[in-house]
Coordinates of C-alpha atoms in Angstrom, one line a residue:
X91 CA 111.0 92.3 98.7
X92 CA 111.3 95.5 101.0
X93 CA 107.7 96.5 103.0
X94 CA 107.5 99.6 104.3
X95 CA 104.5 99.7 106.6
X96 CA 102.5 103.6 106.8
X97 CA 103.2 104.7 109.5
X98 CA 101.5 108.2 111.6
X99 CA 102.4 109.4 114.9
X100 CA 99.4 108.4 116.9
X101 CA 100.3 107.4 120.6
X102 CA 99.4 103.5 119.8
X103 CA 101.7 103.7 116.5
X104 CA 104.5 105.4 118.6
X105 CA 104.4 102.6 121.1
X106 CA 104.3 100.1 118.2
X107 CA 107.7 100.7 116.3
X108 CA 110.2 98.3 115.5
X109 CA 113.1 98.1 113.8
X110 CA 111.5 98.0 110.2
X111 CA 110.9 100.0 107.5
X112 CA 108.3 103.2 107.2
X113 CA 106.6 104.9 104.8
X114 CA 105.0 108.4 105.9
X115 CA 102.7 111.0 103.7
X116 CA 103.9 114.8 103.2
X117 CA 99.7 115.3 103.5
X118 CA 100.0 113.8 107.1
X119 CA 102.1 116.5 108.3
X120 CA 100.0 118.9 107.0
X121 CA 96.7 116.8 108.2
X122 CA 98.2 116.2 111.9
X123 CA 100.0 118.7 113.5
X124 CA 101.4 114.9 116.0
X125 CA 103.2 114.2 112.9
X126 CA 105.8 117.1 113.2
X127 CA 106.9 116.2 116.4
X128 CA 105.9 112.1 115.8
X129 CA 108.3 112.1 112.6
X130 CA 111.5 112.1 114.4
X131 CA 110.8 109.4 116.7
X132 CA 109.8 107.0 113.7
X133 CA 112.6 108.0 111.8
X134 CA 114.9 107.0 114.9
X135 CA 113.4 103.4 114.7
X136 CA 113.3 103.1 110.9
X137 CA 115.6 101.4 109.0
X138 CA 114.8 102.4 105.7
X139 CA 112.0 105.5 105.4
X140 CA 110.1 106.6 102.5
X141 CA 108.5 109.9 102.2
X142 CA 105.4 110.5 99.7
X143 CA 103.7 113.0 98.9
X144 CA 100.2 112.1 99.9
X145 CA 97.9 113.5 97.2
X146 CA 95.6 110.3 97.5
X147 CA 94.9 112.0 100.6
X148 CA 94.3 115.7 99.8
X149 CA 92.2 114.4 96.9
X150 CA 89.7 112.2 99.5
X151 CA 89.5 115.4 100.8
X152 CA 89.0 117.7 97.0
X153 CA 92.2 119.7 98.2
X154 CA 93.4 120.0 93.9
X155 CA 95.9 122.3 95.3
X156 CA 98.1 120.3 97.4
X157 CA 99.6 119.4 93.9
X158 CA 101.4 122.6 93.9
X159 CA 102.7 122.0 96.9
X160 CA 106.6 120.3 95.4
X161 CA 108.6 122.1 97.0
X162 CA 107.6 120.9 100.7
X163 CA 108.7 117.9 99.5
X164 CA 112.9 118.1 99.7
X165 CA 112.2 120.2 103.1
X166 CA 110.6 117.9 105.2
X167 CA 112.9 115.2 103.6
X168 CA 116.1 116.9 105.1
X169 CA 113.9 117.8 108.5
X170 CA 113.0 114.1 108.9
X171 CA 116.1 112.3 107.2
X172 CA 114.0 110.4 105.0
X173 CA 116.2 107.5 102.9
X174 CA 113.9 108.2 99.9
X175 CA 111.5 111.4 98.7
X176 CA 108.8 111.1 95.7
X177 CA 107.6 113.4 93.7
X178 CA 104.2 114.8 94.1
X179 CA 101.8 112.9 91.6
X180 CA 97.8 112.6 90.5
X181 CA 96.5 109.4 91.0
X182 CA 94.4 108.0 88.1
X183 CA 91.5 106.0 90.0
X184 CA 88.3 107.5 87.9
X185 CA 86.5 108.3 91.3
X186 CA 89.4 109.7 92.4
X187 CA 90.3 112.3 89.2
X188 CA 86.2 113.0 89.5
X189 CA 86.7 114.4 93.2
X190 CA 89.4 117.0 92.3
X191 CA 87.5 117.8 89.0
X192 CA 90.5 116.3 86.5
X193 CA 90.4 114.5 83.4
X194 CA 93.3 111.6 82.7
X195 CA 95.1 113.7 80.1
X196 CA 95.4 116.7 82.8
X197 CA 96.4 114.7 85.5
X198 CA 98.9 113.0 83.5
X199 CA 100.3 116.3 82.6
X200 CA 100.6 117.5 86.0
X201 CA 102.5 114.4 87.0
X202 CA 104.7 115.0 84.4
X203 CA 105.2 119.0 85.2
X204 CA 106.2 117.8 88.7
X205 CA 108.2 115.2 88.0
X206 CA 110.6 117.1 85.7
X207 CA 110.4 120.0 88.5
X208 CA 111.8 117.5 91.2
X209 CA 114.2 116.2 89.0
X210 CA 115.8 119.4 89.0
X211 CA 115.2 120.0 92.8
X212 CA 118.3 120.3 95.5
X213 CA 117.0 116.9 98.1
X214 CA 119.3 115.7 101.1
X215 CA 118.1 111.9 99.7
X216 CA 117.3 109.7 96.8
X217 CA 113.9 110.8 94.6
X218 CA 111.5 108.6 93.3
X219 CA 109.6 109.3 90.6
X220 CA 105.9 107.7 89.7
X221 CA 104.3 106.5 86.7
X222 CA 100.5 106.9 86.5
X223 CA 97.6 105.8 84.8
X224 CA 94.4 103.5 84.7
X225 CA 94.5 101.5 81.6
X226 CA 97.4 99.8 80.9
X227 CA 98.1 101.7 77.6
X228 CA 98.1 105.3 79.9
X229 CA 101.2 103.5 82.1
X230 CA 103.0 102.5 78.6
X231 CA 102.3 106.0 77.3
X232 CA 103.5 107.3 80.4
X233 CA 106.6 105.6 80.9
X234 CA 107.9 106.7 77.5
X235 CA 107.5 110.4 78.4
X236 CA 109.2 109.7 81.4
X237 CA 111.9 107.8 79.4
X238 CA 112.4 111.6 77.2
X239 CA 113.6 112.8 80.4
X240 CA 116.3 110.2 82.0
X241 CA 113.6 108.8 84.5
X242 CA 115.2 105.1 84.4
X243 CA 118.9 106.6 84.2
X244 CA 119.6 104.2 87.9
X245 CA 119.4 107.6 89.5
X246 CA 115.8 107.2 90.4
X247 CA 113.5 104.8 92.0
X248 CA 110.1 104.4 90.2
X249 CA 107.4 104.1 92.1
X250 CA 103.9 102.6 90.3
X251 CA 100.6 104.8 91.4
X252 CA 97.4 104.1 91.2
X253 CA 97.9 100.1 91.9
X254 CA 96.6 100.7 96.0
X255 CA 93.2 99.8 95.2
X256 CA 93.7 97.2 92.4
X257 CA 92.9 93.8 93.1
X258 CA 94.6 90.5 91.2
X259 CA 92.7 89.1 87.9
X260 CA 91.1 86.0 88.7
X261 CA 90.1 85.7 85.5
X262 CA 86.4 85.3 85.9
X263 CA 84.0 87.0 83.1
X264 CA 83.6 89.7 86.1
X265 CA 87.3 90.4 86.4
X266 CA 88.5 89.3 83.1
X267 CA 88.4 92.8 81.3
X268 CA 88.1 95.1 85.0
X269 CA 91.0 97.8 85.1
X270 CA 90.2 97.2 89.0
X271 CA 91.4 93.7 88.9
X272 CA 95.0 94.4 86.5
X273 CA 97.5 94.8 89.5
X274 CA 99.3 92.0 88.3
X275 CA 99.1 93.0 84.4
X276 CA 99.8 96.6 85.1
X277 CA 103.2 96.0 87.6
X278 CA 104.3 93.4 84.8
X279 CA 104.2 95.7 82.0
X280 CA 105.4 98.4 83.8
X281 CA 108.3 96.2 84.9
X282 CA 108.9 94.6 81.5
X283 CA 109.5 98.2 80.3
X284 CA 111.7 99.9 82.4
X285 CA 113.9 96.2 82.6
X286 CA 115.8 96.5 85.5
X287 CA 116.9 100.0 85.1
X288 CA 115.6 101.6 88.6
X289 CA 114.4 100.2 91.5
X290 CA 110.4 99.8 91.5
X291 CA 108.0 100.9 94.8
X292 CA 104.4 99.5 94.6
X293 CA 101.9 101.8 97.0
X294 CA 99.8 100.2 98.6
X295 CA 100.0 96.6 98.4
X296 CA 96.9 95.6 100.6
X297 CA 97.6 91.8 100.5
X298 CA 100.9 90.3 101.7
X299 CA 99.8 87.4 99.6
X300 CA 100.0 89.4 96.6
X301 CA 103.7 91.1 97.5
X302 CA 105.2 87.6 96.5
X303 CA 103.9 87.6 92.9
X304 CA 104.9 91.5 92.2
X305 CA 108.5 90.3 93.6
X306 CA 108.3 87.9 90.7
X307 CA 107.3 90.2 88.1
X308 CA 110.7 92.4 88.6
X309 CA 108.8 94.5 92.2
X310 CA 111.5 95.5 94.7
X311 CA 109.6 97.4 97.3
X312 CA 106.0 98.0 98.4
X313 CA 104.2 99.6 101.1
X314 CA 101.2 98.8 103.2
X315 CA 98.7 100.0 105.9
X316 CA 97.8 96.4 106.2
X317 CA 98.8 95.5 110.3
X318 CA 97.0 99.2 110.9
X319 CA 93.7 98.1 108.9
X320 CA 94.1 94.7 110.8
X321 CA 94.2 96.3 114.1
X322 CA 91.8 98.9 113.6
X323 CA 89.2 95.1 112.6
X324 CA 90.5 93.7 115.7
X325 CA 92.5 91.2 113.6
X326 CA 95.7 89.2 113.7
X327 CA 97.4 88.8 111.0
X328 CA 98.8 85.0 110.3
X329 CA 102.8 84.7 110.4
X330 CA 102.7 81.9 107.8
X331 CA 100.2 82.7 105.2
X332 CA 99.3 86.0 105.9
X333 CA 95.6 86.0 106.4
X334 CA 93.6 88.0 108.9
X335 CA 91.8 86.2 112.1
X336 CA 89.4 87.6 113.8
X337 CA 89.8 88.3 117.7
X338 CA 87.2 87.0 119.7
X339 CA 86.3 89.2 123.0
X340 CA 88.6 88.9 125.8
X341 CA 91.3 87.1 123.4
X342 CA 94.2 88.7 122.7
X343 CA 95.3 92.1 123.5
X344 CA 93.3 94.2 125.6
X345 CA 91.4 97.1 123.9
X346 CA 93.3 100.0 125.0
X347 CA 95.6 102.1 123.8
X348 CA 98.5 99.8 124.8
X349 CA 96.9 96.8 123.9
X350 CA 96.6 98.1 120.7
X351 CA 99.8 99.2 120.1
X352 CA 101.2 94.9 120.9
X353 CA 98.4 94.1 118.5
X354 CA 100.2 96.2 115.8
X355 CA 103.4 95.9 116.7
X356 CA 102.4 91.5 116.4
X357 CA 100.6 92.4 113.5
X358 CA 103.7 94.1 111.2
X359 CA 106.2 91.5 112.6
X360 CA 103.7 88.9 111.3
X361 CA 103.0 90.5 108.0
X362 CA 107.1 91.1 107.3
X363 CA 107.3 87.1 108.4
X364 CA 104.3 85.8 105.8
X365 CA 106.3 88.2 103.0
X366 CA 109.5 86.6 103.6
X367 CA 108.2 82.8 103.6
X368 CA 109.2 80.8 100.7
X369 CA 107.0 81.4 97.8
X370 CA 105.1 78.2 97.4
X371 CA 103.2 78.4 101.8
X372 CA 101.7 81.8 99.9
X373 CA 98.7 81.3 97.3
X374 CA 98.6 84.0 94.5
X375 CA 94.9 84.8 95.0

């Protein structure tokens, strides 16, 4: 399984790169002008270097209209030599489609719109393309639409939205029935369907503990701001299992911007070392 950690161009992130693979937003250019000048020295670092487009973003912020905004997509990709470009899609998270004033149907038709639009698009790299939805039904639904138009030809990666917020069904009478708790259900249907016919990107994968189980449902790739959140807490993350450990005062890295950026740099060496331990030192849950 490939992790791209998110990645921005703040002075501790800069300090923090490795030789690993990145994931930046199209919105974070936009958002921070740091990024325009910050992009090209991550990309010199990167192995492998995913560009999306960052509607989750915009939408935090009600900004509908960054949806029209495809065409910004291929040009930063050639400006920043980015291995692999997505399409600009709606996520489906209900709070989410109630910020930018959506309902499922029209999201799901804008995602579609843009999609076929990219397809068609000159880009200097590979596209990936994203199913959407909520219910597991909206992703079948989805995925046959896509199917219409040569989505899982092997040209494209697929990427699977609206997953960055799901948790794993523990199948307690809580979770049991809770679209919020279907990351599991919704990456192995989605997988089951397209059956090894493109390459599939999970976004935001928040538990390394979880990346192992998506890599057995038929997952390639996945991205994560988990060594940033873990940071930002003050928290290491484990080598072996994964899990995050508090810092106690004065242990550790110091808290300043340099300190920091060892903490992070630590923290995504240890979170690529828990995802590539042998499946059985990881529990699912």
């Amino acid at each position: 399984m490939n992790i791209h950690h998110v990645c921005e161009s703040t002075r501790c992130e800069l300090l923090s790169l490795t030789p690993s693979n990145y994931l930046m937003t199209a919105w974070a250019f936009k958002r921070d002008p740091r990024n325009k000048k910050g992009g090209h020295v991550i990309r010199s670092h990167a192995k492998h270097m995913i560009l999306d487009s960052g509607f989750l973003g915009a939408a935090k912020k009600g900004e509908l209209g960054w949806k029209d905004n495809q065409e910004l997509i291929p040009r930063l990709a050639n400006e920043y030599q980015f291995d692999l470009a997505a399409a600009i899609d709606i996520p489906c998270e209900p709070d989410i489609l109630k910020k930018v004033g959506l309902r499922k149907k029209e999201a799901f038709r804008i995602t579609m719109d843009n999609m076929v639009e990219f397809m068609g698009m000159e880009s200097p790299c590979r596209k990936m393309l994203v199913v959407q939805g909520w219910l597991i039904e909206d992703y079948i639904e989805n995925l046959k639409e896509m199917e219409k138009h040569g989505a899982f030809s092997g040209e494209y990666w697929i990427g699977i939205g609206s997953v960055c917020m799901r948790k794993p069904n523990t199948q307690t009478r809580r979770t049991v029935n809770d679209p919020a708790y279907m990351l599991y259900d919704v990456v192995r249907e989605v997988c089951s369907f397209i059956d090894s016919r493109a390459t599939i990107h999970c976004f935001g994968i928040a538990n390394p503990k979880w990346v192992k189980r998506l890599r057995l449902l038929g997952a390639n790739s996945c991205d994560s701001a988990s060594a940033v959140m873990a940071t930002a807490y003050r928290e290491s993350i484990c080598p072996d299992f994964g899990n995050r450990k508090k810092l106690l005062e004065g242990q550790g890295h110091e808290n300043t911007v340099e300190g920091r950026a060892m903490l992070l740099k630590q923290n995504r060496l240890a979170l690529e070392s828990a995802i590539n331990r042998p499946e059985e030192q990881l529990r699912m849950f």
